[in-house]
Amino acid sequence: MDFSTVLSCNRRPTIIDLPPTRANDSTLGMIPFCCRNGTILSPLMDSTKSISAFQMEVYKMPPDLNRTQLNPPQNWKINGTWGPEFQCGSPIKVSPTRFPEPSGLPTESTSIATWQVVCSIKKIREVNPKCCVSFSAFSNDSVVPCRTCACGCNRNPTKTCNPTEPSLLLRPKTLLLPSENRTEEALEWAKIKGLDVPELLPCVDNCGININWHLDSDFKGGWTARMTLLNWDKTEHVDWFAAVELGESGPGFEKAYSFNATFVPGSNDNIIFMKALKGLNYLHGADNGANQKKGLKVAGKQQSVIMFSKKKTPDLDLGGVHGFPTRVLFNGEECVLPTTFPTNDNQRKGMVVKKSIFFSLLFVMAYLLL
């Protein structure tokens, strides 16, 4: 037995899915359906990427060297940085798996033995969210940013910031700065708008993914929104997907220009499922980019304008809460929404935001978010 290529000698090893760049690796890759970077998509989204495979070689150690007695690895568990936890059952022996001939000849090879492990969603993990949403509108020049500590607070936050104070309103361009570098811009904007500033400023959102939903236009026959994804993590998201629940305004959806978007089946036309267009499936991670001299990160960014018609929703009030999503999910994780909305400056002079009493009771179908 040659142990020079062994990757782990642990009794309970952690197996990490390989990135797509290792698919043709002569040592670890070259396996059909391998190297998904830990992402398995719904068959309705892309059937070619709904399967992920890896190969593991398990060697027997003395005194257990009986070649005819095969015992599969036990106690399987699926975990990840995104999505829910899975609980796995014991391996069950099934019919041997058949493999096509790699050369393309019409022959097959058969495995010595095959076991099946069934894993199902155990529960939604009770951890901090990983994404948040900001709201803005053409009728108001202030952005309602992500909520304070939307994805958790740092240790001992009360010494440096207030974890319960609402986030300060921002200029739209300030969203392109890292949340920890927005203080100067936020204070300047508060001074210009005559807004009160607390003695201890609110904490940052601490979210890796920021999503801005902007009401872009309102015209006689319809309206448009612009959805912007900002990735402040270093990790890129391959084959990202999102779901947006829009309540009363959802049935008016027509198309997205830079995303592939469609209604979720059975959602009464108020949940829109979105993914990247072909060739644009990478949401890049943050880097220093153009702000390298300033020492500021530049977020990975993708955005699209989304078109809506008023034929099915003629009574929408886009100066209020209509037109804003009631739930947003990114890669299966539910994002934290603001508790206030931008109002129409022409409707209420001097009022920038108002409290929301609009809550959604609908749920996105789980099978689309795995």
C-alpha atoms as one frame of an Amber mdcrd trajectory, in Angstrom:
protein
   0.000   0.000   0.000   1.395   3.354  -1.083   0.492   6.012   1.467   2.383
   8.820  -0.270  -0.811  10.083  -1.923  -3.069   9.801   1.132  -4.910  13.074
   1.785  -6.161  12.272   5.288  -5.451   9.742   8.012  -8.284  10.917  10.258
 -10.929   8.450  11.360 -13.566  11.112  10.622 -12.207  12.992   7.594 -13.849
  16.094   6.154 -14.376  15.826   2.417 -14.513  19.139   0.575 -15.956  19.394
  -2.921 -13.400  20.552  -5.477 -13.748  23.762  -7.525 -14.568  23.556 -11.260
 -10.917  24.312 -12.115  -9.966  20.788 -10.916 -12.482  18.992 -13.162  -9.737
  17.936 -15.612  -7.073  17.343 -12.959  -5.392  14.028 -13.787  -4.963  13.149
 -10.090  -8.140  14.339  -8.358 -10.501  15.164 -11.219 -11.601  13.393 -14.412
 -14.743  12.071 -12.695 -18.194  12.633 -14.278 -20.238  15.258 -12.364 -17.300
  16.141 -10.109 -16.021  19.497  -8.958 -19.175  21.531  -8.285 -17.540  23.745
  -5.654 -20.129  22.559  -3.123 -23.114  23.792  -5.134 -25.880  21.494  -6.399
 -28.647  23.203  -8.330 -32.311  22.324  -8.652 -33.120  20.209 -11.751 -35.564
  22.956 -12.726 -32.670  25.423 -12.745 -30.064  23.309 -14.552 -30.422  19.526
 -14.786 -26.769  19.132 -15.841 -25.633  20.606 -12.510 -28.094  18.847 -10.202
 -25.642  15.983  -9.539 -22.265  16.117  -7.830 -19.836  13.210  -7.527 -16.482
  12.464  -5.940 -14.351   9.385  -5.605 -12.909   8.220  -2.301 -10.489   5.333
  -1.868 -10.610   3.622   1.530  -7.759   1.296   2.454  -8.020  -1.559   4.900
  -5.643  -1.699   7.808  -4.423  -4.770   9.684  -5.933  -6.912  11.056  -9.027
  -6.167   8.900  -7.604  -7.355   5.566 -10.404  -9.684   4.408 -10.996  -8.672
   0.783 -14.459 -10.222   0.593 -15.816  -8.247   3.548 -16.572  -4.663   2.527
 -17.768  -2.138   5.081 -18.751   1.300   3.777 -17.873   4.473   5.696 -20.504
   5.312   8.319 -21.895   8.447   9.990 -22.194  10.640   6.903 -22.996  14.298
   7.386 -23.473  17.094   4.864 -22.518  20.566   5.957 -21.722  23.797   4.189
 -21.298  27.535   4.436 -24.694  28.192   2.823 -28.028  26.432   3.149 -29.629
  24.194   5.808 -28.231  21.231   7.720 -28.782  17.688   6.449 -29.256  14.520
   8.469 -27.992  11.333   6.791 -29.069   7.758   7.338 -26.913   4.635   7.361
 -25.525   3.288   4.077 -27.888   0.805   2.409 -26.549  -1.719  -0.086 -28.141
  -1.397  -3.542 -27.517  -2.782  -7.007 -23.949  -2.221  -8.261 -23.508   1.018
 -10.171 -22.853   0.839 -13.910 -20.284   3.167 -15.451 -20.047   4.027 -19.166
 -16.788   3.323 -20.977 -14.675   6.549 -20.867 -13.434   5.966 -24.428 -16.977
   6.175 -25.788 -17.344   2.503 -26.727 -20.858   1.081 -26.164 -19.810  -0.953
 -23.135 -20.169  -0.553 -19.375 -18.227  -1.516 -16.290 -19.828  -2.433 -12.976
 -18.750  -1.551  -9.463 -17.994  -4.346  -7.003 -20.592  -2.998  -4.585 -22.711
   0.112  -4.157 -24.293   1.650  -1.086 -26.815   4.456  -0.966 -26.898   7.140
   1.736 -30.069   9.240   1.929 -29.803  12.698   3.491 -32.713  15.041   4.160
 -33.036  18.568   5.491 -32.869  18.466   9.267 -33.633  22.088  10.041 -32.746
  25.580   9.003 -29.547  26.424  10.829 -29.995  28.855  13.678 -27.036  31.027
  12.783 -26.591  34.613  11.727 -27.870  35.454   8.234 -25.277  35.942   5.494
 -27.003  38.525   3.317 -29.032  41.699   3.681 -31.084  44.054   1.522 -31.136
  47.832   1.125 -34.019  49.830  -0.394 -33.919  52.920  -2.600 -36.257  54.658
  -5.041 -36.223  57.218  -7.848 -38.562  59.424  -5.793 -36.127  59.784  -2.863
 -32.433  60.658  -2.883 -31.666  58.674   0.301 -30.982  54.951   0.528 -32.363
  52.848   3.385 -29.264  50.666   3.992 -29.010  47.183   5.456 -30.147  46.899
   9.051 -27.722  47.345  11.927 -25.996  44.026  12.757 -28.141  42.304  10.103
 -25.643  39.425   9.960 -24.475  39.643  13.577 -22.457  42.050  15.671 -18.818
  42.062  16.586 -17.761  41.195  20.122 -18.525  43.872  22.708 -20.241  46.131
  20.131 -21.619  48.553  22.746 -18.106  49.914  23.341 -17.597  51.103  19.764
 -21.082  51.207  18.199 -24.767  50.860  19.046 -26.242  47.467  17.957 -29.847
  48.694  18.400 -29.620  52.082  16.671 -31.176  52.167  13.155 -28.715  52.525
  10.291 -28.038  56.044   9.027 -29.466  56.952   5.630 -26.942  57.100   2.796
 -26.309  58.521  -0.635 -26.755  55.839  -3.322 -23.041  55.906  -4.237 -22.077
  55.154  -0.618 -23.345  51.572  -1.043 -20.229  50.954  -3.164 -18.036  51.487
  -0.099 -17.411  48.734   2.474 -19.843  49.154   5.376 -16.966  49.823   7.804
 -15.804  52.755   5.640 -19.124  54.600   5.286 -19.054  56.670   8.475 -17.688
  59.885   6.979 -20.115  59.756   4.043 -23.060  58.937   6.319 -22.339  61.850
   8.678 -21.933  64.262   5.767 -25.248  63.133   4.264 -27.031  63.456   7.623
 -25.760  67.036   7.890 -26.966  67.877   4.386 -30.411  66.369   5.011 -30.738
  67.763   8.537 -31.090  64.330  10.136 -30.413  63.533  13.791 -27.209  61.614
  14.498 -26.913  59.497  17.677 -23.962  59.984  19.989 -22.932  56.344  19.521
 -23.246  55.451  15.839 -25.016  52.254  14.735 -22.951  49.135  14.061 -22.312
  47.900  10.523 -24.336  45.083   8.936 -21.444  42.545   8.802 -22.965  40.804
   5.754 -20.934  39.250   2.978 -23.690  39.718   0.396 -25.526  43.068   0.065
 -28.513  43.299  -2.284 -29.947  46.662  -3.281 -33.527  46.824  -4.578 -34.121
  50.143  -6.339 -37.431  51.400  -7.731 -36.105  52.729 -11.004 -39.114  54.236
 -12.791 -42.906  54.532 -12.743 -44.838  55.199 -15.947 -48.393  54.822 -17.215
 -48.174  51.237 -18.411 -45.685  49.809 -15.950 -42.618  50.288 -13.768 -39.058
  49.053 -13.426 -36.789  47.999 -10.584 -33.034  47.502 -10.502 -31.525  44.692
  -8.450 -27.814  44.932  -7.603 -25.759  42.148  -6.002 -22.645  43.224  -4.081
 -20.276  40.542  -2.821 -18.054  41.852  -0.004 -16.566  38.417   0.734 -13.372
  37.185  -0.883 -15.153  33.975  -1.885 -16.780  34.075  -5.311 -20.221  32.577
  -5.832 -20.431  30.258  -8.817 -23.907  29.593 -10.286 -25.548  31.951  -7.814
 -29.334  32.158  -7.686 -31.883  34.334  -5.921 -35.615  34.359  -5.172 -37.645
  37.525  -4.656 -41.166  37.532  -3.251 -43.119  40.624  -4.272 -46.630  40.106
  -2.920 -49.244  42.210  -4.720 -46.851  43.613  -7.324 -45.446  40.219  -8.402
 -48.042  39.318 -11.093 -46.882  42.282 -13.175 -43.404  40.828 -13.771 -42.440
  40.635 -17.449 -38.677  40.155 -17.795 -35.213  40.863 -16.425 -32.655  42.255
 -18.846 -29.351  40.971 -17.397 -30.570  38.033 -15.282 -32.397  34.874 -16.297
 -35.675  35.298 -14.394 -38.970  33.424 -14.247 -41.895  32.818 -11.903 -41.549
  29.989  -9.385 -44.130  27.323 -10.370 -47.113  27.264  -8.012 -46.251  30.611
  -6.375 -49.349  32.480  -7.636 -47.019  34.625  -9.744 -45.544  36.564  -6.854
 -42.155  34.832  -6.462 -39.479  35.456  -9.089 -36.545  33.061  -9.401 -33.350
  34.558 -10.835 -29.952  33.304 -11.899 -27.096  34.586 -14.039 -27.157  34.494
 -17.802 -24.897  32.007 -19.558 -21.276  33.069 -19.222 -22.017  35.450 -16.330
 -22.489  32.858 -13.596 -19.587  34.113 -11.438 -20.330  36.687  -8.754 -16.723
  37.619  -8.072 -15.408  38.206  -4.596 -14.195  41.544  -3.252 -10.717  42.810
  -4.105  -8.759  46.027  -3.839  -9.289  46.889  -7.507  -9.483  50.567  -8.391
  -9.384  51.626  -4.735  -6.092  49.855  -4.044  -4.322  53.132  -3.260  -7.039
  54.043  -0.770  -6.909  50.607   0.830 -10.641  50.039   0.244 -12.249  46.858
  -1.035 -14.256  46.801  -4.257 -17.217  44.439  -4.173 -17.959  41.865  -6.841
 -21.017  43.233  -8.604 -23.863  42.148 -10.860 -27.118  43.958 -11.575 -30.160
  43.898 -13.786 -33.149  46.078 -14.577 -36.445  44.215 -14.102 -39.551  45.184
 -16.065 -43.114  45.087 -14.693 -46.485  45.794 -16.320 -49.520  47.374 -14.619
 -52.099  45.421 -16.619 -52.682  42.932 -13.766 -51.849  45.388 -10.963 -53.444
  48.751 -11.881 -53.826  49.971  -8.275 -50.187  49.757  -7.149 -48.907  52.571
  -4.915 -45.228  52.805  -5.791 -44.844  55.791  -3.499 -45.427  53.504  -0.515
 -44.501  49.889   0.173 -45.643  48.413  -3.136 -42.832  47.484  -5.479 -40.484
  46.384  -2.678 -39.891  42.682  -1.967 -41.331  41.055   1.131 -38.712  38.273
   1.103 -35.347  37.907  -0.625 -33.249  34.752  -0.709 -29.725  34.314  -2.062
 -28.336  30.809  -2.658 -31.063  29.432  -0.393 -30.302  31.764   2.535 -32.959
  34.287   3.549 -31.671  37.847   3.588 -32.514  40.470   6.203 -34.822  43.212
   4.906 -35.066  46.819   6.157 -37.966  47.732   8.433 -38.482  51.086   6.666
 -39.140  52.146   3.080 -38.182  55.177   0.998 -41.274  57.372   0.633 -42.220
  59.713  -2.160 -40.831  63.143  -1.248 -43.761  64.745  -3.047 -46.238  62.948
  -0.800 -44.797  63.817   2.592 -42.419  66.757   2.657 -39.458  66.224   4.959
 -40.244  62.561   5.636 -37.538  60.244   4.399 -38.812  56.851   5.573 -41.866
  55.418   7.220 -42.483  52.341   9.327 -43.587  49.217   7.545 -46.529  47.151
   8.697 -46.403  44.899   5.643 -45.265  41.372   6.409 -45.258  38.320   4.159
 -46.727  34.970   5.170 -45.724  33.064   2.042 -42.796  30.680   1.775 -40.518
  29.827  -1.144 -40.678  26.163  -2.116 -37.742  24.433  -0.456 -36.796  22.217
  -3.368 -35.808  25.204  -5.458 -33.410  26.449  -2.813 -31.237  23.390  -2.353
